[in-house]
Amino acid sequence: MKITPQRARWISRIGAPVVRAVGTTWRIRVFGHQVDFSRADMVFAFLHGDMLVPAVLYRDIPAAILISKHGDGELIAQVLQRLGRHRAVRGSSSRGGARAVLELVRDQVHLPWGITPDGPRGPRGHVHEGAIQLAAESKRPLIAAGYAVSRGKRLSSWDRFVIPYPFARIAAWVDEPLLVPENVGSEQRRVLAAELKDRLNLAHERATRALRDW
């Protein structure tokens, strides 16, 4: 079924309250680096398939979330905005990216930003260099986060989107900030993209270990 803006609005009106209700039953523990979200100067990075967890965990924190214009992006944007205090900025590395970056830098400078660097088409875990360029142009550090869920449903989509079951235990691991030079060159972008990918993978491994030791 094609998700039109009208369908996205109707589905999100039902879906967001359900996600909010189920999310109140999740038991979430955050490990690793302690993030001060009262500071706006950061880019919080997590995998596309994990976005439901931080959307619920940080729903009361005002933030601008970069959501793609592809496929189900409209539905995701609608649900995120209905869940809490997030603002969706539409664009990605392959469609509407320049306009989205301009909106973030110009209009959302007072908020922390959230991105899924492997979106909108993957492959899962691959970090597009646009994430590095965004951090460079905004002079903001990148903070990688990973999540592990005790019980949930993983969809067969490219991103292996996870929906935690009610009363699931969830471990979140937050990495130390990754600093990106303002005048980053093409070779350095590739190196930093690879480092961010490694940090996301490590965050998932540490979240899984923390969940096991819970």
Tab-separated table of C-alpha atoms in Angstrom:
chain	number	residue	atom	x	y	z
A	1	MET	CA	0.000	0.000	0.000
A	2	LYS	CA	1.387	3.382	-0.976
A	3	ILE	CA	1.634	5.749	1.989
A	4	THR	CA	0.180	9.070	0.898
A	5	PRO	CA	0.313	12.125	3.202
A	6	GLN	CA	-3.396	11.676	3.949
A	7	ARG	CA	-2.976	7.997	4.827
A	8	ALA	CA	0.062	8.832	6.942
A	9	ARG	CA	-1.991	11.303	8.977
A	10	TRP	CA	-4.744	8.762	9.647
A	11	ILE	CA	-2.378	5.902	10.473
A	12	SER	CA	-0.273	8.111	12.749
A	13	ARG	CA	-3.372	9.237	14.665
A	14	ILE	CA	-3.900	5.616	15.668
A	15	GLY	CA	-0.292	4.423	15.702
A	16	ALA	CA	1.286	7.161	17.800
A	17	PRO	CA	-1.008	6.672	20.853
A	18	VAL	CA	-0.458	2.902	20.625
A	19	VAL	CA	3.330	3.326	20.507
A	20	ARG	CA	3.181	5.809	23.392
A	21	ALA	CA	1.096	3.424	25.507
A	22	VAL	CA	3.311	0.418	24.783
A	23	GLY	CA	6.430	2.535	25.308
A	24	THR	CA	5.398	3.320	28.892
A	25	THR	CA	5.771	-0.398	29.675
A	26	TRP	CA	9.348	-0.629	28.357
A	27	ARG	CA	12.138	-0.785	30.924
A	28	ILE	CA	15.013	1.212	29.475
A	29	ARG	CA	18.480	1.714	30.903
A	30	VAL	CA	21.026	4.059	29.339
A	31	PHE	CA	24.733	3.221	29.559
A	32	GLY	CA	27.922	4.922	28.395
A	33	HIS	CA	28.304	8.640	27.775
A	34	GLN	CA	25.861	10.904	29.591
A	35	VAL	CA	24.288	13.361	27.152
A	36	ASP	CA	23.193	16.813	28.278
A	37	PHE	CA	20.257	17.488	25.973
A	38	SER	CA	19.915	21.005	27.308
A	39	ARG	CA	22.913	21.699	25.065
A	40	ALA	CA	21.758	22.021	21.470
A	41	ASP	CA	25.159	21.576	19.812
A	42	MET	CA	25.081	17.869	18.943
A	43	VAL	CA	24.041	15.441	16.203
A	44	PHE	CA	22.618	12.253	17.741
A	45	ALA	CA	23.113	9.299	15.354
A	46	PHE	CA	21.346	5.921	15.414
A	47	LEU	CA	20.410	3.272	12.864
A	48	HIS	CA	17.234	3.668	10.816
A	49	GLY	CA	15.781	0.408	12.105
A	50	ASP	CA	16.215	1.457	15.752
A	51	MET	CA	14.523	4.838	15.577
A	52	LEU	CA	11.400	3.795	17.496
A	53	VAL	CA	13.380	3.349	20.725
A	54	PRO	CA	15.016	6.817	20.904
A	55	ALA	CA	11.765	8.362	19.644
A	56	VAL	CA	10.015	7.035	22.754
A	57	LEU	CA	12.953	7.355	25.151
A	58	TYR	CA	13.553	11.031	24.324
A	59	ARG	CA	9.991	12.000	23.376
A	60	ASP	CA	9.844	14.821	25.951
A	61	ILE	CA	13.051	16.444	24.695
A	62	PRO	CA	12.631	19.020	21.900
A	63	ALA	CA	14.754	17.909	18.949
A	64	ALA	CA	14.856	18.197	15.159
A	65	ILE	CA	14.922	14.793	13.452
A	66	LEU	CA	16.063	14.426	9.843
A	67	ILE	CA	13.539	12.150	8.086
A	68	SER	CA	13.826	11.059	4.468
A	69	LYS	CA	11.394	11.991	1.712
A	70	HIS	CA	11.411	8.377	0.504
A	71	GLY	CA	8.666	5.789	0.937
A	72	ASP	CA	7.421	5.625	4.505
A	73	GLY	CA	9.184	8.825	5.570
A	74	GLU	CA	5.905	10.742	5.782
A	75	LEU	CA	4.432	8.149	8.138
A	76	ILE	CA	7.555	8.121	10.312
A	77	ALA	CA	7.555	11.922	10.450
A	78	GLN	CA	3.893	12.035	11.461
A	79	VAL	CA	4.332	9.417	14.196
A	80	LEU	CA	7.451	11.080	15.609
A	81	GLN	CA	5.763	14.466	15.829
A	82	ARG	CA	2.669	13.004	17.495
A	83	LEU	CA	4.736	11.025	19.999
A	84	GLY	CA	6.290	14.004	21.709
A	85	ARG	CA	8.175	17.234	21.142
A	86	HIS	CA	10.187	16.286	18.061
A	87	ARG	CA	10.179	18.278	14.827
A	88	ALA	CA	10.605	16.435	11.542
A	89	VAL	CA	12.900	17.957	8.911
A	90	ARG	CA	12.382	16.244	5.565
A	91	GLY	CA	15.358	15.331	3.403
A	92	SER	CA	18.162	12.798	2.963
A	93	SER	CA	21.503	12.231	1.320
A	94	SER	CA	19.822	11.411	-1.992
A	95	ARG	CA	16.710	13.606	-2.045
A	96	GLY	CA	16.169	17.074	-0.646
A	97	GLY	CA	19.383	16.919	1.360
A	98	ALA	CA	20.666	20.434	0.700
A	99	ARG	CA	17.321	21.999	1.587
A	100	ALA	CA	17.066	19.909	4.770
A	101	VAL	CA	20.562	20.884	5.909
A	102	LEU	CA	19.730	24.543	5.249
A	103	GLU	CA	16.585	24.239	7.380
A	104	LEU	CA	18.503	22.606	10.217
A	105	VAL	CA	21.304	25.172	10.184
A	106	ARG	CA	19.018	28.165	9.698
A	107	ASP	CA	15.812	27.316	11.610
A	108	GLN	CA	16.629	24.513	14.063
A	109	VAL	CA	19.959	25.720	15.411
A	110	HIS	CA	18.487	25.968	18.929
A	111	LEU	CA	17.695	22.224	19.068
A	112	PRO	CA	19.746	19.020	19.204
A	113	TRP	CA	19.481	17.040	15.957
A	114	GLY	CA	18.810	13.362	15.346
A	115	ILE	CA	19.833	11.483	12.181
A	116	THR	CA	19.854	7.945	10.801
A	117	PRO	CA	23.115	7.853	8.817
A	118	ASP	CA	22.241	4.576	7.050
A	119	GLY	CA	18.938	5.943	5.697
A	120	PRO	CA	16.934	6.193	3.617
A	121	ARG	CA	17.833	3.121	1.555
A	122	GLY	CA	20.672	1.470	3.433
A	123	PRO	CA	22.255	-0.949	3.420
A	124	ARG	CA	21.695	-1.347	7.143
A	125	GLY	CA	24.608	0.019	9.129
A	126	HIS	CA	26.205	1.820	6.190
A	127	VAL	CA	27.082	5.423	7.032
A	128	HIS	CA	26.550	7.907	4.221
A	129	GLU	CA	29.097	10.693	4.060
A	130	GLY	CA	26.329	13.290	4.239
A	131	ALA	CA	26.234	12.695	7.997
A	132	ILE	CA	29.878	13.749	8.246
A	133	GLN	CA	29.314	16.798	6.068
A	134	LEU	CA	26.340	17.848	8.208
A	135	ALA	CA	28.480	17.685	11.352
A	136	ALA	CA	31.266	19.629	9.647
A	137	GLU	CA	29.028	22.416	8.349
A	138	SER	CA	27.170	22.775	11.650
A	139	LYS	CA	30.336	22.457	13.795
A	140	ARG	CA	28.527	19.875	15.922
A	141	PRO	CA	29.934	16.594	17.277
A	142	LEU	CA	28.365	13.282	16.252
A	143	ILE	CA	27.167	11.024	19.052
A	144	ALA	CA	26.520	7.375	18.117
A	145	ALA	CA	23.963	5.289	19.991
A	146	GLY	CA	23.003	1.622	19.839
A	147	TYR	CA	20.117	-0.342	21.312
A	148	ALA	CA	19.390	-3.928	22.322
A	149	VAL	CA	15.863	-5.244	22.916
A	150	SER	CA	15.024	-8.311	25.003
A	151	ARG	CA	11.775	-9.090	23.190
A	152	GLY	CA	10.457	-7.594	19.978
A	153	LYS	CA	9.547	-7.980	16.333
A	154	ARG	CA	12.135	-7.313	13.626
A	155	LEU	CA	10.560	-6.579	10.274
A	156	SER	CA	11.922	-8.051	7.043
A	157	SER	CA	12.608	-4.561	5.657
A	158	TRP	CA	16.118	-3.486	4.601
A	159	ASP	CA	16.684	-1.731	7.945
A	160	ARG	CA	15.389	-4.653	10.064
A	161	PHE	CA	13.090	-2.196	11.842
A	162	VAL	CA	12.545	-3.324	15.441
A	163	ILE	CA	9.283	-3.012	17.388
A	164	PRO	CA	9.821	-3.890	21.063
A	165	TYR	CA	7.043	-5.922	22.678
A	166	PRO	CA	5.228	-4.642	25.769
A	167	PHE	CA	7.301	-4.877	28.949
A	168	ALA	CA	10.509	-5.460	26.963
A	169	ARG	CA	13.846	-4.598	28.554
A	170	ILE	CA	15.924	-2.222	26.420
A	171	ALA	CA	19.564	-1.312	26.889
A	172	ALA	CA	20.854	1.865	25.242
A	173	TRP	CA	24.561	2.566	24.817
A	174	VAL	CA	25.713	6.117	24.022
A	175	ASP	CA	29.229	6.666	22.672
A	176	GLU	CA	31.625	9.532	23.297
A	177	PRO	CA	31.313	12.483	20.861
A	178	LEU	CA	33.046	12.195	17.503
A	179	LEU	CA	34.533	15.555	16.517
A	180	VAL	CA	34.499	16.493	12.826
A	181	PRO	CA	36.767	19.260	11.424
A	182	GLU	CA	34.968	22.184	9.822
A	183	ASN	CA	36.953	22.001	6.576
A	184	VAL	CA	36.782	18.240	6.061
A	185	GLY	CA	38.054	16.888	2.747
A	186	SER	CA	36.686	13.995	0.705
A	187	GLU	CA	39.240	11.458	1.965
A	188	GLN	CA	38.708	12.508	5.572
A	189	ARG	CA	34.933	12.244	5.090
A	190	ARG	CA	35.358	8.614	4.053
A	191	VAL	CA	37.590	7.913	7.047
A	192	LEU	CA	35.187	9.564	9.498
A	193	ALA	CA	32.182	7.811	7.939
A	194	ALA	CA	33.950	4.495	8.509
A	195	GLU	CA	34.720	5.507	12.095
A	196	LEU	CA	31.093	6.460	12.741
A	197	LYS	CA	30.023	3.087	11.329
A	198	ASP	CA	32.442	1.350	13.702
A	199	ARG	CA	31.139	3.387	16.629
A	200	LEU	CA	27.522	2.495	15.805
A	201	ASN	CA	28.435	-1.190	15.597
A	202	LEU	CA	30.343	-0.995	18.875
A	203	ALA	CA	27.418	0.788	20.542
A	204	HIS	CA	25.141	-2.077	19.499
A	205	GLU	CA	27.609	-4.660	20.807
A	206	ARG	CA	27.932	-2.869	24.134
A	207	ALA	CA	24.156	-2.441	24.413
A	208	THR	CA	23.742	-6.183	23.780
A	209	ARG	CA	26.351	-6.966	26.459
A	210	ALA	CA	24.699	-4.578	28.918
A	211	LEU	CA	21.308	-6.187	28.277
A	212	ARG	CA	22.773	-9.659	28.842
A	213	ASP	CA	24.329	-8.553	32.150
A	214	TRP	CA	21.192	-6.726	33.290
